[in-house]
């Protein structure tokens, strides 16, 4: 006979107690690992080990849980275990509720010490100075293109890229009431204002568009004035007690932002190859005819795919440029190593920004 609801709940309670005991056993083991790492002075956060744990479980999973859920649950379990070894401090563009915070939580799980920063420079500074082990910054958006300040900061920074996260970004219009009546000012980060410009032109043609340091800051300010609205995430809305006056106002329904995780190489060395990796470089070539074409030849010769090619002014006043290139592959693969060696030989400036597993 089928069990009743109260009976099922009693069984669930019993399973939960078993799970709790098991999780605490796991936590105690992770704590022991942490003690060994302290003695050895080795790295706490091992993303490749965490990826391996999740992969093994997903392959073994023959129950009702979706593999996606297995990944989410174990990311959180390992985040909590990691925090028992040493809480990882992660700097990101704040305040609380930004998409960058969401990206950081997606990558590290929620058991981290969050260090919200007021701008990109501060994220780099906190991570370089050791105030944070890791920094998370946006680098490109599918509607608006590159986040130029992040690219400029990566050029001269000792930090390297150790991971990436790609988020579907849905912007909502947030304010103290749920209507569009009487909005005089819309506050958001310039990237978000740009990603919603068609919607703003149609629905709020007379509202001033005011750029602020982050969307969450716009939401925070919108909470202080009924004639103001912010453009930000649902999380930012609940953080500041705002209503959603209009849902998903971004001009592109599939608007995505790509974030990278940066740290000093002494905090985490370059991740080992996973088979699905990206290598990011910044280079410059002498300002002469055919130089940019020549630069791409080694990639073709050695069969390396380029997934991104961006240019930024070198600020020399000479119409010179830095080129930001993403390649598919890892330098431990011979064809990638050969292409990089040939490319370096052609460049006036050459820097590997990082090599890391591709986001799902
Ligand atoms: O295997 C380790 O090195 C651990 O520290 C344990 C553990 C885990 O909880 O499984 C925790 C943190 C690391 O990032 C990787 C895995």
GROMACS .gro file of C-alpha atoms and ligand atoms in nm:
model
  376
    1UNK     CA    1   0.000   0.000   0.000
    2UNK     CA    2   0.124   0.349  -0.084
    3UNK     CA    3   0.271   0.538   0.207
    4UNK     CA    4   0.093   0.841   0.350
    5UNK     CA    5   0.247   1.189   0.348
    6UNK     CA    6   0.333   1.182   0.723
    7UNK     CA    7   0.494   0.837   0.678
    8UNK     CA    8   0.704   0.961   0.386
    9UNK     CA    9   0.815   1.263   0.589
   10UNK     CA   10   0.926   1.040   0.874
   11UNK     CA   11   1.139   0.843   0.623
   12UNK     CA   12   1.282   1.166   0.477
   13UNK     CA   13   1.373   1.285   0.828
   14UNK     CA   14   1.560   0.960   0.889
   15UNK     CA   15   1.750   0.987   0.559
   16UNK     CA   16   1.840   1.348   0.640
   17UNK     CA   17   1.991   1.240   0.971
   18UNK     CA   18   2.198   0.975   0.789
   19UNK     CA   19   2.305   1.236   0.534
   20UNK     CA   20   2.402   1.477   0.811
   21UNK     CA   21   2.619   1.213   0.978
   22UNK     CA   22   2.782   1.129   0.644
   23UNK     CA   23   2.840   1.493   0.557
   24UNK     CA   24   3.001   1.551   0.893
   25UNK     CA   25   3.229   1.250   0.833
   26UNK     CA   26   3.324   1.402   0.498
   27UNK     CA   27   3.382   1.742   0.660
   28UNK     CA   28   3.611   1.584   0.922
   29UNK     CA   29   3.815   1.418   0.643
   30UNK     CA   30   3.843   1.749   0.454
   31UNK     CA   31   3.954   1.914   0.777
   32UNK     CA   32   4.232   1.651   0.805
   33UNK     CA   33   4.331   1.720   0.443
   34UNK     CA   34   4.349   2.087   0.541
   35UNK     CA   35   4.587   2.009   0.829
   36UNK     CA   36   4.822   1.824   0.590
   37UNK     CA   37   4.803   2.113   0.343
   38UNK     CA   38   4.892   2.359   0.620
   39UNK     CA   39   5.205   2.161   0.704
   40UNK     CA   40   5.299   2.125   0.337
   41UNK     CA   41   5.203   2.484   0.259
   42UNK     CA   42   4.997   2.356  -0.035
   43UNK     CA   43   4.697   2.506  -0.211
   44UNK     CA   44   4.354   2.473  -0.045
   45UNK     CA   45   4.130   2.523  -0.348
   46UNK     CA   46   4.190   2.248  -0.607
   47UNK     CA   47   3.934   2.307  -0.885
   48UNK     CA   48   4.059   2.010  -1.089
   49UNK     CA   49   4.005   1.776  -0.790
   50UNK     CA   50   3.656   1.920  -0.736
   51UNK     CA   51   3.575   1.871  -1.106
   52UNK     CA   52   3.698   1.510  -1.079
   53UNK     CA   53   3.481   1.444  -0.769
   54UNK     CA   54   3.172   1.574  -0.951
   55UNK     CA   55   3.250   1.382  -1.270
   56UNK     CA   56   3.295   1.054  -1.082
   57UNK     CA   57   2.964   1.101  -0.903
   58UNK     CA   58   2.781   1.195  -1.222
   59UNK     CA   59   2.911   0.880  -1.394
   60UNK     CA   60   2.800   0.667  -1.099
   61UNK     CA   61   2.460   0.838  -1.072
   62UNK     CA   62   2.179   0.597  -1.162
   63UNK     CA   63   1.911   0.744  -0.935
   64UNK     CA   64   1.638   1.005  -0.979
   65UNK     CA   65   1.867   1.303  -0.916
   66UNK     CA   66   1.962   1.491  -1.232
   67UNK     CA   67   2.337   1.515  -1.300
   68UNK     CA   68   2.297   1.894  -1.300
   69UNK     CA   69   2.163   1.874  -0.944
   70UNK     CA   70   2.448   1.642  -0.844
   71UNK     CA   71   2.692   1.910  -0.961
   72UNK     CA   72   2.512   2.190  -0.775
   73UNK     CA   73   2.482   1.990  -0.451
   74UNK     CA   74   2.844   1.872  -0.446
   75UNK     CA   75   2.977   2.214  -0.540
   76UNK     CA   76   2.814   2.340  -0.220
   77UNK     CA   77   2.931   2.042  -0.013
   78UNK     CA   78   3.289   2.094  -0.128
   79UNK     CA   79   3.262   2.469  -0.074
   80UNK     CA   80   3.161   2.402   0.289
   81UNK     CA   81   3.442   2.144   0.333
   82UNK     CA   82   3.695   2.383   0.176
   83UNK     CA   83   3.588   2.656   0.418
   84UNK     CA   84   3.681   2.422   0.706
   85UNK     CA   85   4.034   2.398   0.564
   86UNK     CA   86   4.063   2.776   0.517
   87UNK     CA   87   3.787   3.016   0.408
   88UNK     CA   88   3.872   3.147   0.061
   89UNK     CA   89   3.839   3.525   0.029
   90UNK     CA   90   3.694   3.631  -0.306
   91UNK     CA   91   3.691   3.993  -0.431
   92UNK     CA   92   3.425   4.100  -0.683
   93UNK     CA   93   3.246   4.409  -0.808
   94UNK     CA   94   2.997   4.487  -0.530
   95UNK     CA   95   2.784   4.570  -0.353
   96UNK     CA   96   2.607   4.246  -0.264
   97UNK     CA   97   2.364   4.132  -0.534
   98UNK     CA   98   2.573   4.198  -0.847
   99UNK     CA   99   2.597   3.946  -1.130
  100UNK     CA  100   2.968   3.925  -1.050
  101UNK     CA  101   2.879   3.802  -0.702
  102UNK     CA  102   2.652   3.545  -0.864
  103UNK     CA  103   2.940   3.436  -1.090
  104UNK     CA  104   3.169   3.405  -0.785
  105UNK     CA  105   2.912   3.189  -0.604
  106UNK     CA  106   2.865   2.972  -0.912
  107UNK     CA  107   3.239   2.907  -0.927
  108UNK     CA  108   3.330   2.872  -0.559
  109UNK     CA  109   2.998   2.774  -0.395
  110UNK     CA  110   2.856   2.993  -0.119
  111UNK     CA  111   3.098   2.909   0.167
  112UNK     CA  112   3.342   3.185   0.079
  113UNK     CA  113   3.434   3.511   0.242
  114UNK     CA  114   3.291   3.775   0.010
  115UNK     CA  115   3.488   4.094  -0.048
  116UNK     CA  116   3.270   4.338  -0.243
  117UNK     CA  117   3.477   4.609  -0.418
  118UNK     CA  118   3.363   4.941  -0.564
  119UNK     CA  119   3.532   4.903  -0.904
  120UNK     CA  120   3.745   4.673  -1.121
  121UNK     CA  121   4.071   4.836  -1.009
  122UNK     CA  122   3.989   4.756  -0.648
  123UNK     CA  123   3.920   4.390  -0.732
  124UNK     CA  124   4.264   4.363  -0.892
  125UNK     CA  125   4.427   4.551  -0.606
  126UNK     CA  126   4.263   4.336  -0.334
  127UNK     CA  127   4.371   4.018  -0.513
  128UNK     CA  128   4.726   4.136  -0.581
  129UNK     CA  129   4.781   4.264  -0.228
  130UNK     CA  130   4.662   3.939  -0.067
  131UNK     CA  131   4.347   4.093   0.089
  132UNK     CA  132   4.169   3.829  -0.122
  133UNK     CA  133   4.298   3.501  -0.264
  134UNK     CA  134   4.080   3.532  -0.576
  135UNK     CA  135   3.913   3.805  -0.780
  136UNK     CA  136   3.619   3.772  -1.019
  137UNK     CA  137   3.569   4.023  -1.303
  138UNK     CA  138   3.347   4.046  -1.612
  139UNK     CA  139   3.543   4.039  -1.938
  140UNK     CA  140   3.281   4.033  -2.213
  141UNK     CA  141   2.911   4.055  -2.278
  142UNK     CA  142   2.731   3.900  -2.573
  143UNK     CA  143   2.541   4.225  -2.647
  144UNK     CA  144   2.793   4.494  -2.561
  145UNK     CA  145   3.127   4.326  -2.631
  146UNK     CA  146   3.437   4.356  -2.417
  147UNK     CA  147   3.461   4.504  -2.069
  148UNK     CA  148   3.755   4.727  -2.155
  149UNK     CA  149   3.874   4.809  -1.802
  150UNK     CA  150   3.919   4.439  -1.718
  151UNK     CA  151   4.126   4.380  -2.031
  152UNK     CA  152   4.342   4.686  -1.962
  153UNK     CA  153   4.402   4.575  -1.603
  154UNK     CA  154   4.494   4.219  -1.706
  155UNK     CA  155   4.768   4.357  -1.933
  156UNK     CA  156   4.993   4.481  -1.653
  157UNK     CA  157   4.875   4.268  -1.364
  158UNK     CA  158   5.074   3.986  -1.199
  159UNK     CA  159   4.742   3.798  -1.166
  160UNK     CA  160   4.659   3.512  -1.401
  161UNK     CA  161   4.328   3.366  -1.512
  162UNK     CA  162   4.244   3.028  -1.356
  163UNK     CA  163   3.878   2.988  -1.447
  164UNK     CA  164   3.580   3.128  -1.634
  165UNK     CA  165   3.206   3.147  -1.574
  166UNK     CA  166   2.938   3.232  -1.828
  167UNK     CA  167   2.605   3.361  -1.694
  168UNK     CA  168   2.276   3.424  -1.866
  169UNK     CA  169   2.212   3.783  -1.759
  170UNK     CA  170   1.852   3.893  -1.710
  171UNK     CA  171   1.808   4.256  -1.619
  172UNK     CA  172   1.494   4.370  -1.438
  173UNK     CA  173   1.366   4.721  -1.381
  174UNK     CA  174   1.351   4.761  -1.003
  175UNK     CA  175   1.191   5.030  -0.790
  176UNK     CA  176   0.993   5.094  -0.474
  177UNK     CA  177   0.660   5.025  -0.657
  178UNK     CA  178   0.573   4.772  -0.929
  179UNK     CA  179   0.463   5.031  -1.193
  180UNK     CA  180   0.641   5.231  -1.466
  181UNK     CA  181   0.456   5.553  -1.369
  182UNK     CA  182   0.662   5.854  -1.263
  183UNK     CA  183   1.012   5.717  -1.323
  184UNK     CA  184   1.244   6.016  -1.375
  185UNK     CA  185   1.586   5.850  -1.350
  186UNK     CA  186   1.712   5.500  -1.438
  187UNK     CA  187   2.037   5.408  -1.265
  188UNK     CA  188   2.267   5.122  -1.369
  189UNK     CA  189   2.618   5.031  -1.474
  190UNK     CA  190   2.689   5.169  -1.826
  191UNK     CA  191   2.702   4.809  -1.961
  192UNK     CA  192   2.349   4.737  -1.834
  193UNK     CA  193   2.215   5.070  -1.966
  194UNK     CA  194   2.360   4.977  -2.305
  195UNK     CA  195   2.217   4.623  -2.292
  196UNK     CA  196   1.866   4.765  -2.229
  197UNK     CA  197   1.878   5.075  -2.450
  198UNK     CA  198   1.603   4.971  -2.697
  199UNK     CA  199   1.365   4.886  -2.412
  200UNK     CA  200   1.442   5.217  -2.237
  201UNK     CA  201   1.386   5.415  -2.557
  202UNK     CA  202   1.045   5.253  -2.611
  203UNK     CA  203   0.914   5.236  -2.254
  204UNK     CA  204   1.084   5.522  -2.068
  205UNK     CA  205   1.182   5.770  -2.341
  206UNK     CA  206   1.190   6.070  -2.106
  207UNK     CA  207   1.375   5.915  -1.811
  208UNK     CA  208   1.734   6.023  -1.754
  209UNK     CA  209   1.981   5.731  -1.785
  210UNK     CA  210   2.235   5.772  -1.509
  211UNK     CA  211   2.552   5.561  -1.500
  212UNK     CA  212   2.661   5.429  -1.159
  213UNK     CA  213   2.945   5.201  -1.048
  214UNK     CA  214   2.739   4.879  -1.049
  215UNK     CA  215   2.382   4.763  -1.106
  216UNK     CA  216   2.347   4.670  -0.742
  217UNK     CA  217   2.454   5.023  -0.647
  218UNK     CA  218   2.180   5.152  -0.883
  219UNK     CA  219   1.931   4.926  -0.704
  220UNK     CA  220   2.052   5.049  -0.366
  221UNK     CA  221   1.999   5.411  -0.476
  222UNK     CA  222   1.657   5.330  -0.630
  223UNK     CA  223   1.544   5.216  -0.286
  224UNK     CA  224   1.602   5.571  -0.157
  225UNK     CA  225   1.383   5.760  -0.408
  226UNK     CA  226   1.041   5.657  -0.554
  227UNK     CA  227   1.112   5.850  -0.878
  228UNK     CA  228   1.426   5.643  -0.941
  229UNK     CA  229   1.455   5.293  -1.086
  230UNK     CA  230   1.751   5.058  -1.110
  231UNK     CA  231   1.837   4.790  -1.365
  232UNK     CA  232   1.971   4.484  -1.187
  233UNK     CA  233   1.924   4.119  -1.097
  234UNK     CA  234   1.637   3.970  -0.902
  235UNK     CA  235   1.884   3.905  -0.619
  236UNK     CA  236   1.974   4.275  -0.604
  237UNK     CA  237   1.601   4.353  -0.594
  238UNK     CA  238   1.543   4.133  -0.291
  239UNK     CA  239   1.866   4.258  -0.129
  240UNK     CA  240   1.723   4.614  -0.130
  241UNK     CA  241   1.351   4.529  -0.087
  242UNK     CA  242   1.249   4.650  -0.436
  243UNK     CA  243   0.963   4.546  -0.667
  244UNK     CA  244   1.016   4.427  -1.023
  245UNK     CA  245   0.844   4.697  -1.231
  246UNK     CA  246   0.934   4.513  -1.553
  247UNK     CA  247   1.092   4.168  -1.605
  248UNK     CA  248   1.383   4.080  -1.835
  249UNK     CA  249   1.422   4.417  -2.011
  250UNK     CA  250   1.753   4.333  -2.182
  251UNK     CA  251   1.734   4.382  -2.562
  252UNK     CA  252   1.878   4.036  -2.630
  253UNK     CA  253   1.690   3.748  -2.463
  254UNK     CA  254   2.011   3.539  -2.465
  255UNK     CA  255   2.228   3.812  -2.316
  256UNK     CA  256   2.530   3.641  -2.152
  257UNK     CA  257   2.827   3.775  -1.962
  258UNK     CA  258   3.158   3.596  -1.931
  259UNK     CA  259   3.356   3.637  -1.610
  260UNK     CA  260   3.708   3.524  -1.526
  261UNK     CA  261   3.860   3.419  -1.195
  262UNK     CA  262   4.205   3.568  -1.131
  263UNK     CA  263   4.470   3.507  -0.865
  264UNK     CA  264   4.842   3.526  -0.806
  265UNK     CA  265   5.024   3.219  -0.947
  266UNK     CA  266   5.154   3.154  -0.593
  267UNK     CA  267   4.792   3.115  -0.470
  268UNK     CA  268   4.695   2.870  -0.746
  269UNK     CA  269   4.931   2.763  -1.027
  270UNK     CA  270   4.795   2.723  -1.381
  271UNK     CA  271   4.527   2.450  -1.381
  272UNK     CA  272   4.625   2.119  -1.541
  273UNK     CA  273   4.473   2.018  -1.876
  274UNK     CA  274   4.116   1.885  -1.865
  275UNK     CA  275   4.071   1.823  -2.238
  276UNK     CA  276   3.839   2.125  -2.272
  277UNK     CA  277   4.064   2.422  -2.203
  278UNK     CA  278   4.118   2.779  -2.310
  279UNK     CA  279   4.443   2.975  -2.321
  280UNK     CA  280   4.422   3.355  -2.314
  281UNK     CA  281   4.703   3.575  -2.443
  282UNK     CA  282   4.775   3.938  -2.502
  283UNK     CA  283   5.026   4.027  -2.772
  284UNK     CA  284   5.140   4.314  -2.989
  285UNK     CA  285   5.315   4.300  -3.324
  286UNK     CA  286   5.533   4.560  -3.495
  287UNK     CA  287   5.323   4.822  -3.678
  288UNK     CA  288   5.402   4.708  -4.034
  289UNK     CA  289   5.201   4.572  -4.328
  290UNK     CA  290   5.092   4.209  -4.288
  291UNK     CA  291   5.203   4.179  -3.924
  292UNK     CA  292   4.854   4.090  -3.795
  293UNK     CA  293   4.809   3.834  -4.072
  294UNK     CA  294   5.152   3.679  -3.996
  295UNK     CA  295   5.063   3.655  -3.629
  296UNK     CA  296   4.772   3.421  -3.710
  297UNK     CA  297   4.973   3.190  -3.936
  298UNK     CA  298   5.123   2.974  -3.652
  299UNK     CA  299   4.769   2.902  -3.530
  300UNK     CA  300   4.664   2.778  -3.873
  301UNK     CA  301   4.990   2.584  -3.926
  302UNK     CA  302   4.953   2.394  -3.598
  303UNK     CA  303   4.574   2.354  -3.615
  304UNK     CA  304   4.486   2.564  -3.312
  305UNK     CA  305   4.137   2.726  -3.306
  306UNK     CA  306   4.104   3.086  -3.206
  307UNK     CA  307   3.779   3.161  -3.021
  308UNK     CA  308   3.832   3.531  -2.954
  309UNK     CA  309   4.030   3.817  -3.105
  310UNK     CA  310   3.999   4.167  -2.959
  311UNK     CA  311   4.212   4.475  -3.003
  312UNK     CA  312   4.275   4.755  -2.753
  313UNK     CA  313   4.471   5.074  -2.819
  314UNK     CA  314   4.829   5.053  -2.684
  315UNK     CA  315   4.803   5.420  -2.572
  316UNK     CA  316   5.128   5.503  -2.747
  317UNK     CA  317   4.963   5.763  -2.975
  318UNK     CA  318   5.104   5.566  -3.270
  319UNK     CA  319   4.790   5.369  -3.369
  320UNK     CA  320   4.943   5.062  -3.210
  321UNK     CA  321   4.730   4.791  -3.054
  322UNK     CA  322   4.731   4.506  -2.809
  323UNK     CA  323   4.552   4.195  -2.931
  324UNK     CA  324   4.367   3.976  -2.684
  325UNK     CA  325   4.347   3.622  -2.816
  326UNK     CA  326   4.170   3.314  -2.676
  327UNK     CA  327   4.285   2.978  -2.809
  328UNK     CA  328   4.130   2.638  -2.765
  329UNK     CA  329   4.365   2.402  -2.587
  330UNK     CA  330   4.630   2.382  -2.316
  331UNK     CA  331   5.006   2.452  -2.349
  332UNK     CA  332   5.076   2.093  -2.236
  333UNK     CA  333   4.939   1.979  -2.574
  334UNK     CA  334   5.225   1.967  -2.827
  335UNK     CA  335   5.035   2.143  -3.112
  336UNK     CA  336   4.936   2.428  -2.877
  337UNK     CA  337   5.290   2.457  -2.738
  338UNK     CA  338   5.432   2.470  -3.093
  339UNK     CA  339   5.184   2.740  -3.203
  340UNK     CA  340   5.257   2.950  -2.892
  341UNK     CA  341   5.634   2.924  -2.946
  342UNK     CA  342   5.609   3.036  -3.309
  343UNK     CA  343   5.366   3.313  -3.219
  344UNK     CA  344   5.589   3.445  -2.940
  345UNK     CA  345   5.877   3.469  -3.190
  346UNK     CA  346   5.669   3.711  -3.403
  347UNK     CA  347   5.551   3.938  -3.124
  348UNK     CA  348   5.696   4.261  -2.987
  349UNK     CA  349   5.499   4.192  -2.667
  350UNK     CA  350   5.369   3.851  -2.554
  351UNK     CA  351   5.198   3.755  -2.231
  352UNK     CA  352   4.997   3.445  -2.141
  353UNK     CA  353   4.705   3.569  -1.930
  354UNK     CA  354   4.611   3.220  -1.822
  355UNK     CA  355   4.509   2.871  -1.921
  356UNK     CA  356   4.195   2.727  -1.763
  357UNK     CA  357   3.902   2.487  -1.810
  358UNK     CA  358   3.625   2.615  -2.040
  359UNK     CA  359   3.295   2.700  -1.870
  360UNK     CA  360   3.011   2.446  -1.930
  361LIG     O1  361   4.110   1.692  -0.201
  361LIG     C1  362   4.145   1.798  -0.149
  361LIG     O2  363   4.253   1.854  -0.176
  361LIG     C2  364   4.056   1.866  -0.053
  361LIG     O3  365   4.096   1.964   0.005
  361LIG     C3  366   3.916   1.818  -0.032
  361LIG     C4  367   3.815   1.894  -0.119
  361LIG     C5  368   3.677   1.822  -0.102
  361LIG     O4  369   3.597   1.870  -0.025
  361LIG     O5  370   3.659   1.717  -0.167
  361LIG     C6  371   3.805   2.035  -0.071
  361LIG     C7  372   3.875   2.137  -0.130
  361LIG     C8  373   3.951   2.121  -0.255
  361LIG     O6  374   3.925   2.226  -0.343
  361LIG     C9  375   3.927   1.991  -0.320
  361LIG    C10  376   3.856   1.890  -0.261
   0.00000   0.00000   0.00000
